[in-house]
mmCIF file of C-alpha atoms in Angstrom:
data_model
loop_
_atom_site.group_PDB
_atom_site.id
_atom_site.type_symbol
_atom_site.label_atom_id
_atom_site.label_comp_id
_atom_site.label_asym_id
_atom_site.label_seq_id
_atom_site.Cartn_x
_atom_site.Cartn_y
_atom_site.Cartn_z
ATOM 1 C CA MET A 73 -18.523 37.312 -47.965
ATOM 2 C CA ARG A 74 -18.142 33.604 -48.256
ATOM 3 C CA PRO A 75 -15.110 32.328 -46.326
ATOM 4 C CA THR A 76 -12.455 30.563 -48.365
ATOM 5 C CA ASP A 77 -11.409 26.957 -47.726
ATOM 6 C CA SER A 78 -7.864 27.781 -47.141
ATOM 7 C CA ASN A 79 -8.588 30.542 -44.608
ATOM 8 C CA PRO A 80 -11.992 30.382 -42.845
ATOM 9 C CA HIS A 81 -11.802 34.056 -41.814
ATOM 10 C CA LYS A 82 -10.920 35.490 -45.257
ATOM 11 C CA PRO A 83 -13.646 36.332 -47.689
ATOM 12 C CA ASP A 84 -13.687 34.699 -51.139
ATOM 13 C CA PRO A 85 -13.412 37.619 -53.668
ATOM 14 C CA GLN A 86 -15.217 35.478 -56.266
ATOM 15 C CA THR A 87 -18.506 35.400 -54.355
ATOM 16 C CA VAL A 88 -21.241 37.952 -54.213
ATOM 17 C CA ASP A 89 -21.525 39.647 -50.811
ATOM 18 C CA GLU A 90 -25.241 40.230 -50.932
ATOM 19 C CA LEU A 91 -27.672 39.403 -48.241
ATOM 20 C CA PRO A 92 -31.153 38.338 -49.424
ATOM 21 C CA ARG A 93 -33.652 41.258 -49.434
ATOM 22 C CA ARG A 94 -36.761 41.244 -47.230
ATOM 23 C CA ALA A 95 -35.932 37.921 -45.705
ATOM 24 C CA HIS A 96 -37.035 36.902 -42.219
ATOM 25 C CA VAL A 97 -33.967 36.508 -39.997
ATOM 26 C CA PHE A 98 -33.453 34.098 -37.120
ATOM 27 C CA ILE A 99 -30.510 34.586 -34.704
ATOM 28 C CA ASP A 100 -28.866 32.397 -32.136
ATOM 29 C CA GLU A 101 -25.522 32.454 -30.347
ATOM 30 C CA SER A 102 -22.753 30.021 -29.470
ATOM 31 C CA LYS A 103 -20.543 30.569 -26.537
ATOM 32 C CA SER A 104 -18.233 27.533 -26.778
ATOM 33 C CA ARG A 105 -14.809 28.091 -28.306
ATOM 34 C CA GLY A 106 -15.324 31.847 -28.363
ATOM 35 C CA TYR A 107 -18.491 33.917 -28.917
ATOM 36 C CA LEU A 108 -20.437 34.133 -32.116
ATOM 37 C CA MET A 109 -23.926 34.837 -33.373
ATOM 38 C CA ALA A 110 -25.357 33.212 -36.475
ATOM 39 C CA ALA A 111 -28.290 34.639 -38.482
ATOM 40 C CA ALA A 112 -30.360 32.365 -40.746
ATOM 41 C CA PHE A 113 -32.007 34.339 -43.657
ATOM 42 C CA VAL A 114 -35.186 32.731 -44.884
ATOM 43 C CA HIS A 115 -37.097 33.918 -47.907
ATOM 44 C CA PRO A 116 -40.781 34.532 -47.078
ATOM 45 C CA LYS A 117 -41.944 31.976 -49.691
ATOM 46 C CA HIS A 118 -40.084 29.238 -47.723
ATOM 47 C CA LEU A 119 -41.229 30.144 -44.154
ATOM 48 C CA GLN A 120 -44.076 27.741 -43.802
ATOM 49 C CA SER A 121 -42.528 24.748 -45.628
ATOM 50 C CA LEU A 122 -39.303 25.120 -43.758
ATOM 51 C CA ARG A 123 -41.119 25.254 -40.398
ATOM 52 C CA ARG A 124 -43.014 22.106 -41.356
ATOM 53 C CA ALA A 125 -39.948 20.292 -42.483
ATOM 54 C CA LEU A 126 -37.979 21.092 -39.307
ATOM 55 C CA ARG A 127 -40.855 20.114 -37.068
ATOM 56 C CA GLN A 128 -40.932 16.747 -38.805
ATOM 57 C CA LEU A 129 -37.246 16.207 -37.805
ATOM 58 C CA ARG A 130 -37.872 16.992 -34.144
ATOM 59 C CA PRO A 131 -37.232 13.987 -32.012
ATOM 60 C CA ARG A 132 -40.205 12.470 -30.230
ATOM 61 C CA GLY A 133 -40.825 13.848 -26.794
ATOM 62 C CA ARG A 134 -38.713 16.997 -27.512
ATOM 63 C CA ARG A 135 -40.073 20.492 -27.865
ATOM 64 C CA SER A 136 -37.247 21.645 -30.249
ATOM 65 C CA VAL A 137 -34.072 20.655 -32.145
ATOM 66 C CA HIS A 138 -30.869 21.636 -30.400
ATOM 67 C CA PHE A 139 -27.635 20.812 -32.180
ATOM 68 C CA ASN A 140 -25.727 20.434 -28.885
ATOM 69 C CA GLY A 141 -26.230 16.893 -27.960
ATOM 70 C CA ALA A 142 -28.088 15.933 -31.146
ATOM 71 C CA ARG A 143 -27.280 12.830 -33.125
ATOM 72 C CA ASP A 144 -25.202 13.313 -36.285
ATOM 73 C CA GLU A 145 -27.961 11.908 -38.478
ATOM 74 C CA LEU A 146 -30.348 14.582 -37.217
ATOM 75 C CA ARG A 147 -27.716 17.356 -37.687
ATOM 76 C CA HIS A 148 -27.135 16.208 -41.349
ATOM 77 C CA ALA A 149 -30.894 16.049 -41.947
ATOM 78 C CA VAL A 150 -31.413 19.549 -40.621
ATOM 79 C CA LEU A 151 -28.566 20.948 -42.733
ATOM 80 C CA ASP A 152 -30.001 19.158 -45.802
ATOM 81 C CA VAL A 153 -33.408 20.780 -45.149
ATOM 82 C CA LEU A 154 -31.812 24.198 -44.778
ATOM 83 C CA THR A 155 -30.017 23.771 -48.136
ATOM 84 C CA ALA A 156 -33.122 22.604 -49.838
ATOM 85 C CA HIS A 157 -34.995 25.661 -48.616
ATOM 86 C CA GLU A 158 -32.313 28.010 -49.857
ATOM 87 C CA VAL A 159 -31.445 29.287 -46.330
ATOM 88 C CA THR A 160 -28.477 31.609 -46.314
ATOM 89 C CA ALA A 161 -26.552 32.636 -43.247
ATOM 90 C CA MET A 162 -24.333 35.224 -41.718
ATOM 91 C CA VAL A 163 -21.813 34.654 -38.839
ATOM 92 C CA VAL A 164 -20.529 37.389 -36.605
ATOM 93 C CA LEU A 165 -17.519 36.451 -34.454
ATOM 94 C CA SER A 166 -16.520 38.547 -31.482
ATOM 95 C CA THR A 167 -12.878 39.035 -30.515
ATOM 96 C CA ALA A 168 -13.809 41.343 -27.644
ATOM 97 C CA ARG A 169 -13.444 40.563 -24.024
ATOM 98 C CA ARG A 170 -15.979 38.050 -22.754
ATOM 99 C CA GLY A 171 -19.341 39.092 -21.479
ATOM 100 C CA LEU A 172 -22.067 41.421 -22.546
ATOM 101 C CA GLN A 173 -19.825 43.549 -24.718
ATOM 102 C CA GLN A 174 -19.494 40.547 -27.159
ATOM 103 C CA ARG A 175 -23.211 40.150 -27.379
ATOM 104 C CA GLU A 176 -23.835 43.815 -27.935
ATOM 105 C CA MET A 177 -21.395 44.139 -30.757
ATOM 106 C CA CYS A 178 -22.736 41.022 -32.504
ATOM 107 C CA VAL A 179 -26.400 42.123 -32.050
ATOM 108 C CA ARG A 180 -25.617 45.589 -33.411
ATOM 109 C CA LYS A 181 -23.694 44.278 -36.444
ATOM 110 C CA LEU A 182 -26.430 41.864 -37.267
ATOM 111 C CA ALA A 183 -29.116 44.504 -36.817
ATOM 112 C CA GLN A 184 -27.183 46.855 -39.169
ATOM 113 C CA CYS A 185 -26.921 44.217 -41.849
ATOM 114 C CA CYS A 186 -30.615 43.325 -41.431
ATOM 115 C CA ALA A 187 -31.636 46.965 -41.874
ATOM 116 C CA ALA A 188 -29.482 47.270 -44.941
ATOM 117 C CA ALA A 189 -31.050 44.141 -46.443
ATOM 118 C CA GLU A 190 -34.488 45.424 -45.574
ATOM 119 C CA ALA A 191 -35.265 42.303 -43.484
ATOM 120 C CA GLY A 192 -38.945 41.960 -42.720
ATOM 121 C CA VAL A 193 -38.546 40.450 -39.246
ATOM 122 C CA VAL A 194 -35.603 39.699 -36.936
ATOM 123 C CA VAL A 195 -36.157 37.047 -34.249
ATOM 124 C CA LEU A 196 -33.640 36.259 -31.574
ATOM 125 C CA ASP A 197 -33.596 33.235 -29.389
ATOM 126 C CA LEU A 198 -35.055 34.452 -26.021
ATOM 127 C CA ASP A 199 -32.459 34.762 -23.186
ATOM 128 C CA GLU A 200 -34.372 36.460 -20.318
ATOM 129 C CA SER A 201 -31.167 37.770 -18.788
ATOM 130 C CA VAL A 202 -30.355 39.943 -21.746
ATOM 131 C CA VAL A 203 -33.626 40.628 -23.523
ATOM 132 C CA GLY A 204 -33.912 44.258 -22.223
ATOM 133 C CA LYS A 205 -30.444 45.135 -23.445
ATOM 134 C CA ASP A 206 -31.067 43.374 -26.805
ATOM 135 C CA ARG A 207 -34.257 45.319 -27.268
ATOM 136 C CA ARG A 208 -32.437 48.577 -26.705
ATOM 137 C CA TRP A 209 -29.633 47.740 -29.067
ATOM 138 C CA LEU A 210 -32.123 46.550 -31.751
ATOM 139 C CA TYR A 211 -34.256 49.660 -31.392
ATOM 140 C CA GLU A 212 -31.117 51.878 -31.716
ATOM 141 C CA GLU A 213 -30.035 50.120 -34.904
ATOM 142 C CA LEU A 214 -33.448 49.392 -36.497
ATOM 143 C CA HIS A 215 -35.877 52.196 -35.463
ATOM 144 C CA LYS A 216 -35.347 54.107 -38.788
ATOM 145 C CA SER A 217 -36.065 50.944 -40.818
ATOM 146 C CA GLU A 218 -39.221 48.946 -41.538
ATOM 147 C CA THR A 219 -37.642 45.905 -39.864
ATOM 148 C CA ARG A 220 -39.614 44.417 -36.963
ATOM 149 C CA TYR A 221 -37.946 42.421 -34.132
ATOM 150 C CA ASP A 222 -38.778 40.021 -31.450
ATOM 151 C CA HIS A 223 -37.506 37.422 -28.999
ATOM 152 C CA LEU A 224 -38.981 33.954 -28.886
ATOM 153 C CA HIS A 225 -38.181 30.681 -27.206
ATOM 154 C CA ARG A 226 -36.773 28.001 -29.514
ATOM 155 C CA HIS A 227 -39.817 25.761 -28.928
ATOM 156 C CA GLU A 228 -42.138 28.687 -30.181
ATOM 157 C CA GLU A 229 -40.203 29.171 -33.457
ATOM 158 C CA PRO A 230 -38.645 26.269 -35.317
ATOM 159 C CA LEU A 231 -36.711 28.590 -37.624
ATOM 160 C CA LEU A 232 -34.504 29.429 -34.691
ATOM 161 C CA TRP A 233 -33.260 25.816 -35.021
ATOM 162 C CA ALA A 234 -31.679 26.959 -38.375
ATOM 163 C CA ALA A 235 -29.588 29.640 -36.649
ATOM 164 C CA ASP A 236 -28.662 27.144 -33.918
ATOM 165 C CA ALA A 237 -27.555 24.704 -36.602
ATOM 166 C CA VAL A 238 -25.284 27.272 -38.312
ATOM 167 C CA ALA A 239 -23.824 28.609 -35.007
ATOM 168 C CA TRP A 240 -23.067 25.060 -33.729
ATOM 169 C CA ALA A 241 -21.604 23.824 -37.016
ATOM 170 C CA TRP A 242 -19.447 26.929 -37.491
ATOM 171 C CA GLN A 243 -18.131 26.721 -33.871
ATOM 172 C CA ARG A 244 -17.507 23.013 -34.150
ATOM 173 C CA SER A 245 -15.098 23.663 -37.080
ATOM 174 C CA GLY A 246 -13.652 20.816 -39.210
ATOM 175 C CA SER A 247 -16.072 18.780 -41.333
ATOM 176 C CA TRP A 248 -19.074 20.502 -39.709
ATOM 177 C CA ARG A 249 -17.878 23.941 -40.722
ATOM 178 C CA ASP A 250 -17.235 22.557 -44.218
ATOM 179 C CA ARG A 251 -20.756 21.234 -44.217
ATOM 180 C CA VAL A 252 -22.415 24.557 -43.371
ATOM 181 C CA ARG A 253 -19.897 26.759 -45.275
ATOM 182 C CA PRO A 254 -22.072 26.871 -48.477
ATOM 183 C CA LEU A 255 -24.935 28.480 -46.506
ATOM 184 C CA VAL A 256 -22.696 31.218 -45.028
ATOM 185 C CA ILE A 257 -22.579 34.155 -47.367
ATOM 186 C CA ARG A 258 -21.143 36.651 -45.017
ATOM 187 C CA LEU A 259 -18.700 36.474 -42.145
ATOM 188 C CA HIS A 260 -17.804 39.476 -39.852
ATOM 189 C CA GLU A 261 -15.410 39.873 -36.940
ATOM 190 C CA VAL A 262 -16.207 42.487 -34.410
ATOM 191 C CA SER A 263 -13.961 43.683 -31.552
#
């Protein structure tokens, strides 16, 4: 559900609440100002061209693009590329107590939505401290589906930068949230 301008947590009843089918999904988290996970849905026909376009934006001497600490020009350029490649996104906000419970609820909700959308692949940004738990939760939610899943470092998969961009812009609020809002087709709160 696309959030409305007047209330960022209320869905807009005029929009279609449909996640793209058979997309490849890239997931990252944001822990500032609360906990959320963002998923970027990329149609298979855009995978290679989007990777190429994002790599071209990577600052010299850097292994990846990370919105935290990036220049605004780079942030705008990345969001422009995501829009041009028809990336859509889902944001899951956790209102639970801090810690692992927040992550679990977000991972499970995203996995359920990915299974329902028949996602081809789900890739999470690799965090060694939680990868075992993530894999257990993903298995429990996805084992009856055709969806494959993996964890990769951000420098190994540029499409994780798309999820980072959505997560950062949504958490940042204000004009950045307004800028990323057209990409976000579904917003969930879990507790």
